[in-house]
Short mmCIF file of C-alpha atoms (C1' of nucleotides) in Angstrom, two decimals:
data_model
loop_
_atom_site.label_atom_id
_atom_site.label_comp_id
_atom_site.label_asym_id
_atom_site.label_seq_id
_atom_site.Cartn_x
_atom_site.Cartn_y
_atom_site.Cartn_z
CA MET A 1 93.66 111.87 87.67
CA PRO A 2 94.88 115.14 88.78
CA GLU A 3 98.33 117.03 86.78
CA ARG A 4 101.44 114.70 86.55
CA GLU A 5 103.63 117.07 88.52
CA PRO A 6 107.23 115.25 86.99
CA THR A 7 108.88 114.47 89.74
CA LEU A 8 112.73 113.96 89.71
CA MET A 9 113.56 114.19 85.97
CA SER A 10 113.54 117.74 85.07
CA GLY A 11 110.03 117.70 82.06
CA VAL A 12 112.60 121.48 80.97
CA PRO A 13 110.37 121.87 77.84
CA GLU A 14 106.82 120.98 79.38
CA LEU A 15 108.58 124.62 81.42
CA VAL A 16 110.07 127.15 78.88
CA LEU A 17 107.27 126.44 76.49
CA LEU A 18 104.35 127.53 79.19
CA ARG A 19 107.24 130.38 80.05
CA LEU A 20 107.73 131.19 76.68
CA LEU A 21 104.52 131.14 75.90
CA ALA A 22 102.91 132.78 78.94
CA GLN A 23 104.33 135.55 77.62
CA ARG A 24 103.24 136.16 73.94
CA GLU A 25 101.06 134.30 70.80
CA MET A 26 104.04 131.44 69.86
CA TYR A 27 103.82 129.23 66.79
CA GLY A 28 106.44 126.10 65.89
CA TYR A 29 109.16 126.51 64.57
CA ASP A 30 109.34 130.48 65.56
CA ILE A 31 109.67 128.98 69.39
CA ALA A 32 112.38 126.58 67.99
CA ARG A 33 114.36 130.14 66.93
CA ALA A 34 114.20 131.77 70.05
CA LEU A 35 114.36 128.69 72.58
CA LYS A 36 118.23 127.71 70.56
CA LEU A 37 118.77 132.55 70.94
CA LEU A 38 117.06 132.83 73.98
CA SER A 39 119.06 130.07 75.54
CA ASP A 40 122.95 130.69 73.60
CA GLU A 41 122.12 127.46 72.39
CA ALA A 42 122.21 125.47 75.57
CA LEU A 43 119.04 124.77 74.84
CA SER A 44 117.42 123.52 71.62
CA LEU A 45 113.90 121.38 71.45
CA GLY A 46 113.98 118.92 68.13
CA GLU A 47 110.80 119.17 66.51
CA GLY A 48 109.92 115.78 67.79
CA VAL A 49 109.89 117.69 70.81
CA LEU A 50 109.07 120.35 70.54
CA TYR A 51 105.81 119.73 67.85
CA PRO A 52 104.25 116.58 70.64
CA ALA A 53 104.66 118.47 73.05
CA LEU A 54 102.93 121.40 71.92
CA HIS A 55 99.51 119.25 70.68
CA ALA A 56 100.26 117.17 74.82
CA LEU A 57 99.68 120.61 76.37
CA GLU A 58 97.01 121.90 74.20
CA ALA A 59 95.10 118.46 74.57
CA ARG A 60 95.50 119.06 78.20
CA GLY A 61 94.10 122.34 78.40
CA LEU A 62 97.25 124.29 78.74
CA LEU A 63 97.45 126.18 75.79
CA ARG A 64 95.63 127.25 73.70
CA SER A 65 95.91 127.28 69.60
CA ARG A 66 94.86 129.41 66.66
CA PRO A 67 95.90 128.48 62.86
CA ARG A 68 96.64 132.22 61.09
CA GLN A 69 97.87 132.21 57.17
CA VAL A 70 100.57 134.09 56.77
CA GLU A 71 102.22 134.30 52.81
CA GLY A 72 100.51 131.12 51.93
CA ARG A 73 101.80 128.98 55.14
CA THR A 74 100.05 128.70 57.56
CA ARG A 75 101.29 129.09 61.10
CA ILE A 76 99.64 127.70 63.68
CA TYR A 77 99.96 130.28 67.13
CA TYR A 78 100.08 129.20 70.44
CA GLN A 79 98.85 131.05 73.90
CA ALA A 80 99.19 129.83 77.41
CA THR A 81 95.32 129.80 78.99
CA PRO A 82 94.90 130.61 81.96
CA LYS A 83 95.12 126.75 84.29
CA GLY A 84 98.60 127.05 81.70
CA CYS A 85 99.83 129.98 84.17
CA ARG A 86 98.91 128.31 86.87
CA ARG A 87 100.99 125.01 86.27
CA LEU A 88 103.70 127.61 85.22
CA ALA A 89 104.09 129.33 88.18
CA ARG A 90 104.35 125.37 90.11
CA LEU A 91 106.57 123.86 88.02
CA THR A 92 108.87 127.10 88.50
CA ALA A 93 108.57 127.05 91.92
CA ASN A 94 109.82 122.79 91.51
CA TRP A 95 112.56 123.45 89.22
CA ARG A 96 114.09 126.56 91.21
CA ARG A 97 113.95 123.38 94.11
CA MET A 98 115.77 121.41 93.03
CA SER A 99 117.81 122.54 90.55
CA ASP A 100 119.27 124.40 94.04
CA GLY A 101 119.88 121.22 95.30
CA VAL A 102 121.67 120.39 93.18
CA GLU A 103 124.14 123.49 93.65
CA ARG A 104 124.22 122.83 96.77
CA ILE A 105 124.89 118.82 96.43
CA LEU A 106 128.30 120.58 93.10
CA GLY A 107 129.04 122.98 95.60
CA ALA A 108 129.27 121.55 98.78
CA HIS A 109 132.66 120.93 100.13
CA HIS A 110 133.52 117.93 102.33
CA ASP A 111 135.13 119.20 105.59
CA MET B 1 129.07 102.82 72.09
CA PRO B 2 131.15 105.62 73.58
CA GLU B 3 129.42 107.12 76.55
CA ARG B 4 125.93 108.22 75.67
CA GLU B 5 125.59 112.20 77.36
CA PRO B 6 122.09 112.64 78.15
CA THR B 7 121.18 115.48 75.71
CA LEU B 8 118.08 117.29 77.64
CA MET B 9 116.54 115.21 79.71
CA SER B 10 118.87 116.25 82.84
CA GLY B 11 120.19 112.95 84.01
CA VAL B 12 120.15 114.61 87.29
CA PRO B 13 120.30 111.31 89.37
CA GLU B 14 124.11 110.27 88.11
CA LEU B 15 125.49 113.71 88.04
CA VAL B 16 124.46 114.01 91.86
CA LEU B 17 126.12 109.84 92.56
CA LEU B 18 128.68 110.92 90.97
CA ARG B 19 129.72 114.08 93.01
CA LEU B 20 129.14 112.80 95.96
CA LEU B 21 130.94 109.95 95.23
CA ALA B 22 134.14 111.60 94.02
CA GLN B 23 134.58 112.90 97.77
CA ARG B 24 134.33 110.35 99.99
CA GLU B 25 133.50 106.68 99.55
CA MET B 26 129.70 105.56 100.27
CA TYR B 27 127.35 102.37 101.09
CA GLY B 28 123.91 103.31 99.67
CA TYR B 29 121.27 104.15 102.75
CA ASP B 30 124.36 106.41 103.67
CA ILE B 31 123.75 108.16 99.83
CA ALA B 32 120.09 108.31 100.48
CA ARG B 33 120.30 110.74 103.89
CA ALA B 34 122.34 112.88 102.91
CA LEU B 35 120.90 113.86 99.51
CA LYS B 36 118.01 114.23 101.42
CA LEU B 37 119.87 116.73 104.05
CA LEU B 38 121.52 118.24 101.64
CA SER B 39 118.86 119.14 99.03
CA ASP B 40 117.13 120.16 101.48
CA GLU B 41 114.33 117.56 100.42
CA ALA B 42 114.30 118.85 97.56
CA LEU B 43 116.02 116.21 95.93
CA SER B 44 114.64 112.34 96.53
CA LEU B 45 116.17 109.52 95.42
CA GLY B 46 113.79 105.92 95.63
CA GLU B 47 115.96 103.25 96.39
CA GLY B 48 114.37 102.47 92.81
CA VAL B 49 116.11 105.03 90.63
CA LEU B 50 119.15 104.46 93.43
CA TYR B 51 120.71 101.81 93.45
CA PRO B 52 119.90 100.37 90.06
CA ALA B 53 122.13 103.75 89.86
CA LEU B 54 124.88 102.36 90.94
CA HIS B 55 124.96 99.35 89.94
CA ALA B 56 124.57 100.93 86.23
CA LEU B 57 127.26 103.59 86.40
CA GLU B 58 129.48 100.23 88.32
CA ALA B 59 128.86 98.71 85.73
CA ARG B 60 130.38 101.01 83.18
CA GLY B 61 133.36 101.63 84.97
CA LEU B 62 132.47 105.60 86.97
CA LEU B 63 131.82 103.27 90.66
CA ARG B 64 133.94 100.70 92.05
CA SER B 65 132.62 98.69 95.10
CA ARG B 66 134.16 96.43 98.05
CA PRO B 67 131.18 95.14 100.76
CA ARG B 68 131.84 95.79 104.23
CA GLN B 69 130.38 94.02 107.41
CA VAL B 70 129.01 96.52 109.91
CA GLU B 71 127.89 95.28 112.74
CA GLY B 72 126.78 92.13 110.93
CA ARG B 73 124.73 94.19 108.55
CA THR B 74 127.01 94.64 105.13
CA ARG B 75 126.89 97.45 103.81
CA ILE B 76 128.83 97.95 99.85
CA TYR B 77 130.70 101.33 100.13
CA TYR B 78 131.53 103.14 96.96
CA GLN B 79 133.68 105.21 95.21
CA ALA B 80 134.44 107.64 91.79
CA THR B 81 136.98 105.45 89.97
CA PRO B 82 139.09 108.27 87.46
CA LYS B 83 137.49 107.28 84.41
CA GLY B 84 133.52 108.79 86.96
CA CYS B 85 135.44 111.73 87.79
CA ARG B 86 136.29 112.73 84.19
CA ARG B 87 132.89 111.85 84.01
CA LEU B 88 131.61 113.65 86.71
CA ALA B 89 133.01 117.26 84.97
CA ARG B 90 131.50 116.72 81.75
CA LEU B 91 128.52 116.64 83.30
CA THR B 92 128.56 119.29 85.76
CA ALA B 93 129.50 121.96 82.49
CA ASN B 94 126.80 120.41 80.40
CA TRP B 95 124.49 120.87 83.78
CA ARG B 96 125.28 124.41 84.16
CA ARG B 97 124.90 125.53 80.92
CA MET B 98 121.47 123.85 80.49
CA SER B 99 121.09 125.10 83.65
CA ASP B 100 121.81 128.66 82.83
CA GLY B 101 119.87 128.52 79.59
CA VAL B 102 116.27 128.08 81.40
CA GLU B 103 117.16 130.55 83.58
CA ARG B 104 117.83 132.55 81.09
CA ILE B 105 114.54 131.87 79.41
CA LEU B 106 112.84 132.09 82.81
CA GLY B 107 114.38 135.13 83.61
CA ALA B 108 113.63 136.89 80.10
CA HIS B 109 111.28 139.90 80.50
CA HIS B 110 109.25 140.62 76.91
CA ASP B 111 110.12 143.41 75.73
"C1'" DT C 1 107.74 85.99 122.35
"C1'" DT C 2 106.83 88.49 119.60
"C1'" DC C 3 106.08 92.65 117.38
"C1'" DT C 4 108.21 96.70 115.19
"C1'" DC C 5 111.22 99.46 113.44
"C1'" DA C 6 115.75 101.61 111.67
"C1'" DT C 7 119.31 98.75 108.60
"C1'" DA C 8 120.39 97.93 104.06
"C1'" DC C 9 120.08 95.48 100.28
"C1'" DC C 10 118.05 94.27 95.55
"C1'" DT C 11 114.50 93.47 91.17
"C1'" DC C 12 110.85 93.97 88.35
"C1'" DG C 13 108.05 96.37 85.60
"C1'" DC C 14 105.38 100.11 83.87
"C1'" DC C 15 105.47 105.02 81.56
"C1'" DC C 16 106.45 108.30 80.15
"C1'" DT C 17 109.05 111.33 77.16
"C1'" DG C 18 113.16 112.89 74.74
"C1'" DC C 19 114.45 112.23 70.22
"C1'" DG C 20 115.95 110.57 65.70
"C1'" DA C 21 114.36 109.74 61.54
"C1'" DG C 22 111.70 110.57 57.83
"C1'" DG C 23 107.70 112.16 55.41
"C1'" DT C 24 105.20 116.38 52.82
"C1'" DA C 25 103.96 120.79 51.13
"C1'" DT C 26 104.82 126.23 49.83
"C1'" DA C 27 107.76 130.17 48.41
"C1'" DG C 28 111.42 131.86 46.91
"C1'" DT C 29 116.20 132.01 44.24
"C1'" DC C 30 119.72 130.83 41.46
"C1'" DG D 1 114.50 122.07 37.83
"C1'" DA D 2 117.06 122.27 42.28
"C1'" DC D 3 117.80 123.53 45.97
"C1'" DT D 4 117.11 125.96 50.95
"C1'" DA D 5 113.96 127.94 54.15
"C1'" DT D 6 109.85 127.92 55.86
"C1'" DA D 7 106.62 125.55 58.27
"C1'" DC D 8 103.92 121.15 59.95
"C1'" DC D 9 103.68 116.40 61.14
"C1'" DT D 10 103.85 111.34 63.30
"C1'" DC D 11 106.35 106.93 64.14
"C1'" DG D 12 108.67 104.23 66.74
"C1'" DC D 13 112.46 102.85 69.50
"C1'" DA D 14 115.78 103.56 73.94
"C1'" DG D 15 116.13 104.70 78.50
"C1'" DG D 16 115.34 106.43 82.24
"C1'" DG D 17 112.58 107.95 86.82
"C1'" DC D 18 110.01 105.33 89.69
"C1'" DG D 19 106.94 102.98 93.25
"C1'" DA D 20 106.06 98.77 95.14
"C1'" DG D 21 106.88 94.84 96.52
"C1'" DG D 22 110.64 91.83 98.56
"C1'" DT D 23 114.48 89.92 101.93
"C1'" DA D 24 117.50 90.19 106.64
"C1'" DT D 25 119.58 91.64 110.31
"C1'" DG D 26 120.11 94.27 115.13
"C1'" DA D 27 117.58 96.56 118.82
"C1'" DG D 28 114.42 97.98 120.80
"C1'" DA D 29 109.62 97.27 123.14
"C1'" DA D 30 105.02 95.59 124.91
#
DNA sequence: TTCTCATACCTCGCCCTGCGAGGTATAGTC
DNA sequence: GACTATACCTCGCAGGGCGAGGTATGAGAA
């Protein structure tokens, strides 16, 4: 099956994860913090969303991971693959399309 | 249970339906057409989304309906209730918050 | 007549995904 | 020894989006 697109339902987690991890390598806990900070609290993925999403994306070949030991703790760093970057581009376009659509409806004045 | 808010997952259908029906009375088929037109094809709710959504919103007291006979065909006109309008305001605010959040992340350049 | 198309409504059931709740382990601090 | 912060994980529910399929009418074509 050839890469399901989210239809209307946003798939926001996938989008923002790919975006962050296309820029630089990050690990789970870090991502959660960055997300809250960057989005001014508006987007906070709980761990029940975050970790399963990371696993799923990796399984689909959109991310790759490598564990690292830092001060006795294990961190798992994720990074977007080329395939992940391509998908990011598509998802971003989709997001804009649908976001613009919503905005046009919200802003529509009846004549 | 006191009116669940959609957390991250957008709940776009609810939002746009309330918005349209806060402006003027419309019936299902009409809504579908308006949505496609206004959003430039970006937002097309299939009937499997549309009708169940309308029923659910009415059951929650956010819409009210009245059937009308037009040229031998039955149309069911929906309109947002005051309660629906209040909810629309809240959902709109939520949408903007989360939409801005996503935009900030998409537009973020790493330093 | 019959067929097909546009209008207009509806429901069933799948499936995915978001999410809360809960669980484990280490390092450092009080 | 207790508590907080870091860091990972899973289970299972709930809800909602969506395709597919179903009914009926009116208008126009074949």
